[in-house]
PDB file of C-alpha atoms in Angstrom:
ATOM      1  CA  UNK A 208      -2.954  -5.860 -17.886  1.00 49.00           C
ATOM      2  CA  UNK A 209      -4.985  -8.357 -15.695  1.00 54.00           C
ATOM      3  CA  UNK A 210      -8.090 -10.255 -16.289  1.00 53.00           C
ATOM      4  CA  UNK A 211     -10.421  -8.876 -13.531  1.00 51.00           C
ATOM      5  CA  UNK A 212     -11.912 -12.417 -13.466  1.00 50.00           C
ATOM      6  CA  UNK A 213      -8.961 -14.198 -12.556  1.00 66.00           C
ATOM      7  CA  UNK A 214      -6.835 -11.495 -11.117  1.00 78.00           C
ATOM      8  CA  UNK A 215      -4.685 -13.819  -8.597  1.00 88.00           C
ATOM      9  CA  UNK A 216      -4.083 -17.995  -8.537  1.00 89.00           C
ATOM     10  CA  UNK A 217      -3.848 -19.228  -4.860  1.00 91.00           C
ATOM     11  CA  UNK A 218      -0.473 -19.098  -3.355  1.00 94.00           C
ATOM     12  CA  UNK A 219       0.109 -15.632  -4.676  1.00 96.00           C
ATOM     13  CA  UNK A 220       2.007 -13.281  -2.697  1.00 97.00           C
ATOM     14  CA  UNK A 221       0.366  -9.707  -3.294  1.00 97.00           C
ATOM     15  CA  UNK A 222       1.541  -6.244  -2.078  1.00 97.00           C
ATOM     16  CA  UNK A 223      -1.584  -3.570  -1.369  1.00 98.00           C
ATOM     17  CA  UNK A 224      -0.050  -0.275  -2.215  1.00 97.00           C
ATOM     18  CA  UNK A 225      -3.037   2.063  -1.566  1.00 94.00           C
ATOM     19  CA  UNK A 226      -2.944   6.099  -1.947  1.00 91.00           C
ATOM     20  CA  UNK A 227      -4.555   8.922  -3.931  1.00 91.00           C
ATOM     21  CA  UNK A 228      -1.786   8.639  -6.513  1.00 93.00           C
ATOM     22  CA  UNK A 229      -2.549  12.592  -7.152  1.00 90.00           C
ATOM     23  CA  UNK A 230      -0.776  12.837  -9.546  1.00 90.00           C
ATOM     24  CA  UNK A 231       1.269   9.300  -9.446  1.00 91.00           C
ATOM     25  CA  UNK A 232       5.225  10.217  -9.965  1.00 88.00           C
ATOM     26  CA  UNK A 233       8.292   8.222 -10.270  1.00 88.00           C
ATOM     27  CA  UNK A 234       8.692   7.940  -6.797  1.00 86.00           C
ATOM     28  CA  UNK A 235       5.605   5.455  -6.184  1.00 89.00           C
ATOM     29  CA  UNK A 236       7.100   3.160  -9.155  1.00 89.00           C
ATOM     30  CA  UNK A 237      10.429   3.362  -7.593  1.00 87.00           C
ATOM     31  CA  UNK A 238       9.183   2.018  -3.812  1.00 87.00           C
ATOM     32  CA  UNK A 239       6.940  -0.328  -6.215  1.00 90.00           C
ATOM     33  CA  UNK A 240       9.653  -2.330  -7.651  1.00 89.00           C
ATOM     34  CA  UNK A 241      11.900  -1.942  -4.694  1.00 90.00           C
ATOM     35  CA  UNK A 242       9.291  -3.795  -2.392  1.00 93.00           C
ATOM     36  CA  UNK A 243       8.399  -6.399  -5.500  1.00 94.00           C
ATOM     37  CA  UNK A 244      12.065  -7.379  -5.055  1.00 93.00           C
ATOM     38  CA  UNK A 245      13.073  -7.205  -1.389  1.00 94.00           C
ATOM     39  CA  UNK A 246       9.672  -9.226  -0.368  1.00 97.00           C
ATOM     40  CA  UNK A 247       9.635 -12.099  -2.969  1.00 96.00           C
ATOM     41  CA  UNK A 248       5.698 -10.438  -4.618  1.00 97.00           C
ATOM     42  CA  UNK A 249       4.304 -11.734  -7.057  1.00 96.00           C
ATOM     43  CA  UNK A 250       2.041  -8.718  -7.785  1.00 95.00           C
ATOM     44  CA  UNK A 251       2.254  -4.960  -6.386  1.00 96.00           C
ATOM     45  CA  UNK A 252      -1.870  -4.204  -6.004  1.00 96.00           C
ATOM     46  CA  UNK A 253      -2.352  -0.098  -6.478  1.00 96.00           C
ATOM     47  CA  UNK A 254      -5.524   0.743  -5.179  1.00 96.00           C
ATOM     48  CA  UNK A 255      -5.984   4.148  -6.279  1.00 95.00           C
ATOM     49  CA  UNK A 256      -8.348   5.429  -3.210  1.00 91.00           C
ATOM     50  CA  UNK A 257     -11.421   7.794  -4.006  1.00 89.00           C
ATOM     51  CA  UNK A 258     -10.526   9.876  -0.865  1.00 72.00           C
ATOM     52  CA  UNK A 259      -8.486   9.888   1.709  1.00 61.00           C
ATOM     53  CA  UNK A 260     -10.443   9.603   4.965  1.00 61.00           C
ATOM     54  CA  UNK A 261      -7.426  12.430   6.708  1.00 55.00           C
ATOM     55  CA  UNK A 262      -7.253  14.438   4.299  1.00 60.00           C
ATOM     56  CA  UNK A 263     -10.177  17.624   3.454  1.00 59.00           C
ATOM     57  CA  UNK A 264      -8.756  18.486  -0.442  1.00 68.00           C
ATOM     58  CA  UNK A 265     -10.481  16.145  -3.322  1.00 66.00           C
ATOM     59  CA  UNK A 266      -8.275  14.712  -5.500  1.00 74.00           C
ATOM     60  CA  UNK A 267      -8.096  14.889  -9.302  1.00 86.00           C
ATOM     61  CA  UNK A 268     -10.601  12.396 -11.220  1.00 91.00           C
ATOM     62  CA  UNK A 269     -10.345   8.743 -10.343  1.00 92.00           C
ATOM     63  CA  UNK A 270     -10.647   8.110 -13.876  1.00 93.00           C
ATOM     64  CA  UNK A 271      -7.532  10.690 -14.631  1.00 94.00           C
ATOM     65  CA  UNK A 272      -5.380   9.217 -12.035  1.00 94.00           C
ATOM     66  CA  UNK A 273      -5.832   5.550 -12.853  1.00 94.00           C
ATOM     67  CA  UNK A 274      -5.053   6.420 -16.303  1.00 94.00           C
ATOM     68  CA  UNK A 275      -2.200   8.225 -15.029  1.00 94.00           C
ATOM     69  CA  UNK A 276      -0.835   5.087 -12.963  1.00 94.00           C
ATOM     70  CA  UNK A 277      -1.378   3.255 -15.501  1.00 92.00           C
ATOM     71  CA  UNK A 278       1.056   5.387 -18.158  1.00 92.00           C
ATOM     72  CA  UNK A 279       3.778   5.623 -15.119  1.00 92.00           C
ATOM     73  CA  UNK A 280       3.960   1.618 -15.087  1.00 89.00           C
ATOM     74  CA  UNK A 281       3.207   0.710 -18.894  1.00 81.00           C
ATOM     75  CA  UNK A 282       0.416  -0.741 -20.066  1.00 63.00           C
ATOM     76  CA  UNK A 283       1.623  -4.337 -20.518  1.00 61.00           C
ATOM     77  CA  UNK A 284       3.314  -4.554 -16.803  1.00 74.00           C
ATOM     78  CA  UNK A 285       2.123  -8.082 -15.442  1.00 79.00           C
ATOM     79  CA  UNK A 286       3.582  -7.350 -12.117  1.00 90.00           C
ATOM     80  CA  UNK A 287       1.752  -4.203 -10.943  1.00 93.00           C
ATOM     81  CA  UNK A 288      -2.148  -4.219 -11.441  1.00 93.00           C
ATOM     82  CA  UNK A 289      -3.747  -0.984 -10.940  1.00 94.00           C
ATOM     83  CA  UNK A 290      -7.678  -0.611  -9.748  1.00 93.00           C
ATOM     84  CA  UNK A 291     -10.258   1.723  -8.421  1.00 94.00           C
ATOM     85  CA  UNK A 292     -11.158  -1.508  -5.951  1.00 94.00           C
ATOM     86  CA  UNK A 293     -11.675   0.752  -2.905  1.00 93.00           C
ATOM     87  CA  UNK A 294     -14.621   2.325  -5.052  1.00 93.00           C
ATOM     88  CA  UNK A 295     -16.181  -0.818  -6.458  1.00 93.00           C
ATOM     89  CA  UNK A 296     -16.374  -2.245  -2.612  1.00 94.00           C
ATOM     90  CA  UNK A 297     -17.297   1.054  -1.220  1.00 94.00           C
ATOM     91  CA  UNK A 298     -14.774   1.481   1.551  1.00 94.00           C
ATOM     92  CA  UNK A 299     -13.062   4.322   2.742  1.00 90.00           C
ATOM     93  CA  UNK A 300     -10.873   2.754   5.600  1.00 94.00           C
ATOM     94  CA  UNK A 301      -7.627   0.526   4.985  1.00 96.00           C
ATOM     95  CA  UNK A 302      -9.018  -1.859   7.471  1.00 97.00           C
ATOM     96  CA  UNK A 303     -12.636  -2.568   6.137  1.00 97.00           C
ATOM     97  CA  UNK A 304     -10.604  -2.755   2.400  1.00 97.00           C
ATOM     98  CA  UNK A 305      -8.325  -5.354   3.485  1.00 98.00           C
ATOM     99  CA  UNK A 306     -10.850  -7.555   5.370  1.00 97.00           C
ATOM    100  CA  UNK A 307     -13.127  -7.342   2.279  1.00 96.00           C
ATOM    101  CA  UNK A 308     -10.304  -8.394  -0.159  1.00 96.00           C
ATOM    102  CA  UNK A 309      -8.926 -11.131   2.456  1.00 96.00           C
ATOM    103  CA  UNK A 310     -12.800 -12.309   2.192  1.00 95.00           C
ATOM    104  CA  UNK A 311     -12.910 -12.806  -1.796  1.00 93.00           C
ATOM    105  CA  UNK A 312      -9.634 -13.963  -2.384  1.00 94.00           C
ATOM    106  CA  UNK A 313      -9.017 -16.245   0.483  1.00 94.00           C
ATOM    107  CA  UNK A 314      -6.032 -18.270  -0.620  1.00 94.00           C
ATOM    108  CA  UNK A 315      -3.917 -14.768  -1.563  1.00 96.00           C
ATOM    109  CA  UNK A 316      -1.288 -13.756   0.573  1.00 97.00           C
ATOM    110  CA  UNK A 317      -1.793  -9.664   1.137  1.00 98.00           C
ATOM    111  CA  UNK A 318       0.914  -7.449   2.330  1.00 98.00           C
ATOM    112  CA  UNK A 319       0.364  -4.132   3.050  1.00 98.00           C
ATOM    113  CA  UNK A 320       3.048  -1.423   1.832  1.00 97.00           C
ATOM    114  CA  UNK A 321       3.319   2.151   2.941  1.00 93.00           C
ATOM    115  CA  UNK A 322       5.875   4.757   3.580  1.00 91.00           C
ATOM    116  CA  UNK A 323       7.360   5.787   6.999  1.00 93.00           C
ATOM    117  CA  UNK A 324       5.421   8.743   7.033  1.00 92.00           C
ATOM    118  CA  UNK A 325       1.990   6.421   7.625  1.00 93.00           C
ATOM    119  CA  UNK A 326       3.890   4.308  10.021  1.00 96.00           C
ATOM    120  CA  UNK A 327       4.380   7.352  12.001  1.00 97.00           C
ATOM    121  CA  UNK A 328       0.840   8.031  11.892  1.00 96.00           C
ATOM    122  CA  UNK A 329      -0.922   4.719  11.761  1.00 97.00           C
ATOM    123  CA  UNK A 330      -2.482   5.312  15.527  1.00 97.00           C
ATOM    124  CA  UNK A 331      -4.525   7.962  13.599  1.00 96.00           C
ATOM    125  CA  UNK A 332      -6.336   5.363  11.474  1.00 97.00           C
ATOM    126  CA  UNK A 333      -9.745   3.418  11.979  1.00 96.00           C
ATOM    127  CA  UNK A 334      -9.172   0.698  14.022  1.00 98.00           C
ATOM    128  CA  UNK A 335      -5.169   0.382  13.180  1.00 98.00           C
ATOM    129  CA  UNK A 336      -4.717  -2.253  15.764  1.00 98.00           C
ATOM    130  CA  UNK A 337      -6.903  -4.915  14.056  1.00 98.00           C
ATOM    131  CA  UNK A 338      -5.084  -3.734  11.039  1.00 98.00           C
ATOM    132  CA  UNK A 339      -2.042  -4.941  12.238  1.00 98.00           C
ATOM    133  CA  UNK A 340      -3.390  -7.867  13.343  1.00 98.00           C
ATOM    134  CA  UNK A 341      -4.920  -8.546  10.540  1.00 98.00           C
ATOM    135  CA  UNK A 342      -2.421  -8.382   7.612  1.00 98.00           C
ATOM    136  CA  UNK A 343       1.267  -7.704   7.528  1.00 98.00           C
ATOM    137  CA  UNK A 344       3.336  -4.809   6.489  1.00 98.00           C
ATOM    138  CA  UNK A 345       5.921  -3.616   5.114  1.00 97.00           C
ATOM    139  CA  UNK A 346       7.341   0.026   5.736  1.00 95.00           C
ATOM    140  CA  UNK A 347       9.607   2.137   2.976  1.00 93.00           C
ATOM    141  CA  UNK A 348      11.683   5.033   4.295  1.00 91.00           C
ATOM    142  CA  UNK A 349      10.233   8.332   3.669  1.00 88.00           C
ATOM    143  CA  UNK A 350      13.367  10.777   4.250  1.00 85.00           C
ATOM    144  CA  UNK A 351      12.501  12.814   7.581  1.00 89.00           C
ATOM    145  CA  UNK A 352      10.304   9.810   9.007  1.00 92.00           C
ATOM    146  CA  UNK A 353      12.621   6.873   9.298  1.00 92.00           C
ATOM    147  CA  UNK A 354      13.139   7.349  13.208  1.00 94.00           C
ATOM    148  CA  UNK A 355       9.805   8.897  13.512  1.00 96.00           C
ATOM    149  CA  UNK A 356       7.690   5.792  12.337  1.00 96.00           C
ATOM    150  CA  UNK A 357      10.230   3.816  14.938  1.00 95.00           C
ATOM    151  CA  UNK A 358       9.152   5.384  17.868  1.00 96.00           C
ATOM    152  CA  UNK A 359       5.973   5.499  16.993  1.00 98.00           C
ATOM    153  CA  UNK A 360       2.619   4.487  18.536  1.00 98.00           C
ATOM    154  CA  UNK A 361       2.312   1.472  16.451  1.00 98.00           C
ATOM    155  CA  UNK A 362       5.727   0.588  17.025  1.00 98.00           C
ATOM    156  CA  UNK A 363       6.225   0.413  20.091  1.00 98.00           C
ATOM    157  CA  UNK A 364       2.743  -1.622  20.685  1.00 98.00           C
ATOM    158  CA  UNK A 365       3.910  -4.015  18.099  1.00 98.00           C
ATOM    159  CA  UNK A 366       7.809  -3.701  18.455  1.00 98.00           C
ATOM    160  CA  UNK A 367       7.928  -7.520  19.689  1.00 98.00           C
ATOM    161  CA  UNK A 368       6.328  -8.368  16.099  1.00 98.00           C
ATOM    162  CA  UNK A 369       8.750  -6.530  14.081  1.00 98.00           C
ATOM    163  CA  UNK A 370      11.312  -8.050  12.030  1.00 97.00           C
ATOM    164  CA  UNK A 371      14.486  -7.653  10.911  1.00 97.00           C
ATOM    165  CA  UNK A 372      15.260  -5.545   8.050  1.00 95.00           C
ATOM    166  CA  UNK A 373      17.552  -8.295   6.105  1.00 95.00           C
ATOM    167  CA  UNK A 374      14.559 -10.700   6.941  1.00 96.00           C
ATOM    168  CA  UNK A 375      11.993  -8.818   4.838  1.00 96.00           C
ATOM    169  CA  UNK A 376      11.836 -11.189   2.247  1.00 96.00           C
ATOM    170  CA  UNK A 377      10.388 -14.052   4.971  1.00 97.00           C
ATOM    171  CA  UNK A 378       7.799 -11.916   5.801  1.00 98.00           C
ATOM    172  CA  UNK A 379       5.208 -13.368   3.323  1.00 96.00           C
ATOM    173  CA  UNK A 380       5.923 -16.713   5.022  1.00 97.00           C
ATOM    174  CA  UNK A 381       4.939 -14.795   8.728  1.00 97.00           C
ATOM    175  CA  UNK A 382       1.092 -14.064   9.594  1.00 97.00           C
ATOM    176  CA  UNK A 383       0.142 -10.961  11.391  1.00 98.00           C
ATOM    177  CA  UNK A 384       0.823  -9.040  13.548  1.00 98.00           C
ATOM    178  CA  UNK A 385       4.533  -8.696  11.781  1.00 98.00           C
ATOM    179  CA  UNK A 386       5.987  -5.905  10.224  1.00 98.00           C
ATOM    180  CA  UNK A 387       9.535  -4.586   8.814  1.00 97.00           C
ATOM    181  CA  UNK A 388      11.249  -1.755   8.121  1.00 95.00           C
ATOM    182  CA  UNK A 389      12.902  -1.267   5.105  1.00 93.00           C
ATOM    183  CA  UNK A 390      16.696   0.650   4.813  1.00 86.00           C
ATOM    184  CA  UNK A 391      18.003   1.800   1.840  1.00 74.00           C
ATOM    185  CA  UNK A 392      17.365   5.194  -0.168  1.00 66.00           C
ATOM    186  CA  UNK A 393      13.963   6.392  -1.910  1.00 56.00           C
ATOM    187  CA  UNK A 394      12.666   8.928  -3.787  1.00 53.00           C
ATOM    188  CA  UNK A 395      11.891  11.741  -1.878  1.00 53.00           C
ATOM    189  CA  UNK A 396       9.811  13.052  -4.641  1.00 45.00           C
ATOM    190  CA  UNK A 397       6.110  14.274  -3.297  1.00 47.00           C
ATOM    191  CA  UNK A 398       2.500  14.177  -4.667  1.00 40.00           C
ATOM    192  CA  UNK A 399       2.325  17.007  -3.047  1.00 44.00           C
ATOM    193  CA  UNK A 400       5.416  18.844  -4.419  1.00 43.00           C
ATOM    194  CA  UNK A 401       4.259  17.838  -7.844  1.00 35.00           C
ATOM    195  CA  UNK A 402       0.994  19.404  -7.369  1.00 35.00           C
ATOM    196  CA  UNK A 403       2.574  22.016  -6.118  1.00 41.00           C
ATOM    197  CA  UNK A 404       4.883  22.696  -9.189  1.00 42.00           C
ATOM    198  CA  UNK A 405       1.892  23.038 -11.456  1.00 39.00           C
ATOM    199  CA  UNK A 406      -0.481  24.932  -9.747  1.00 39.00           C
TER     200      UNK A 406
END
């Protein structure tokens, strides 16, 4: 895996992929590699949150689910780097997270990945319009929120930054506010389902 003291070179390209990861399934290395590929990365980032600011339940063990992630992708994966960042900067809030990492590694590229399902919620998060100014995105389908995350609040405020879905690989050349919408078919697989089958 990566050096923590020289995680990135300048001129990388690097895809944030944050979530509990509770318990990390196929699906999230599926959407992983698909966004590697369709936006050019160099690196898929998973920062394995210690909470989720909307959500009540606690998740498993940090420690359990980063050595989960870290099983799901193999141990000797150069293109995925998997971290408990959110916990060593103490935020709890995409936005604070991405402003501190845009801080220490200034000449890194960040784009932020998350499913429909977010999209269609975004307006719900701290401060979600100086996210979007602040660093790009890029949004998987999430079967059942495709049309949802379209129409929604942070869509329609930013639809005149939105790009093209056969574009998506320019979008690392493009600085915010500028986002896409991926097509094509995912995993439908759940955390939650998972949990769900083992409880």
């Amino acid at each position: 895996m990566f050096n923590r003291r020289k995680l990135f070179t300048p001129g990388m390209t690097v895809g944030l992929f944050g979530g509990s990861f509770d318990p990390p399934h196929k699906g999230h290395s599926l959407v992983s590699a698909k966004l590697q590929t369709a936006l050019g990365l160099d690196v898929v980032w998973w920062l394995v949150a210690p909470q989720n600011p909307l959500k009540t339940r606690s998740p498993d063990s940090m420690e359990n689910r980063l050595n989960a992630c870290r099983e799901l992708v193999g141990s000797f994966n150069n293109r995925v780097y998997i971290s408990d960042e959110e916990t060593r900067l103490g935020t709890r809030n995409t936005v604070d997270t991405v402003r501190k990492l845009k801080q220490i590694y200034p000449q890194v590229k960040f784009i932020w990945l998350m499913g429909a399902d977010n999209m269609a919620s975004l307006h719900h998060w701290k401060d979600w319009q100086v996210l979007m100014h602040d660093i790009p995105m890029a949004i998987y389908p999430r079967s059942g929120y495709v049309v949802k995350a379209g129409l929604s609040p942070a869509a329609q405020q930013f639809g005149n930054y939105r790009i093209a879905s056969d574009q998506a690989a320019n979008l690392k050349t493009i600085d915010a506010p500028a986002w896409v919408l991926l097509t094509g078919k995912m995993d439908d697989i759940s955390s939650t389902t998972l949990r769900n089958k083992t409880s």
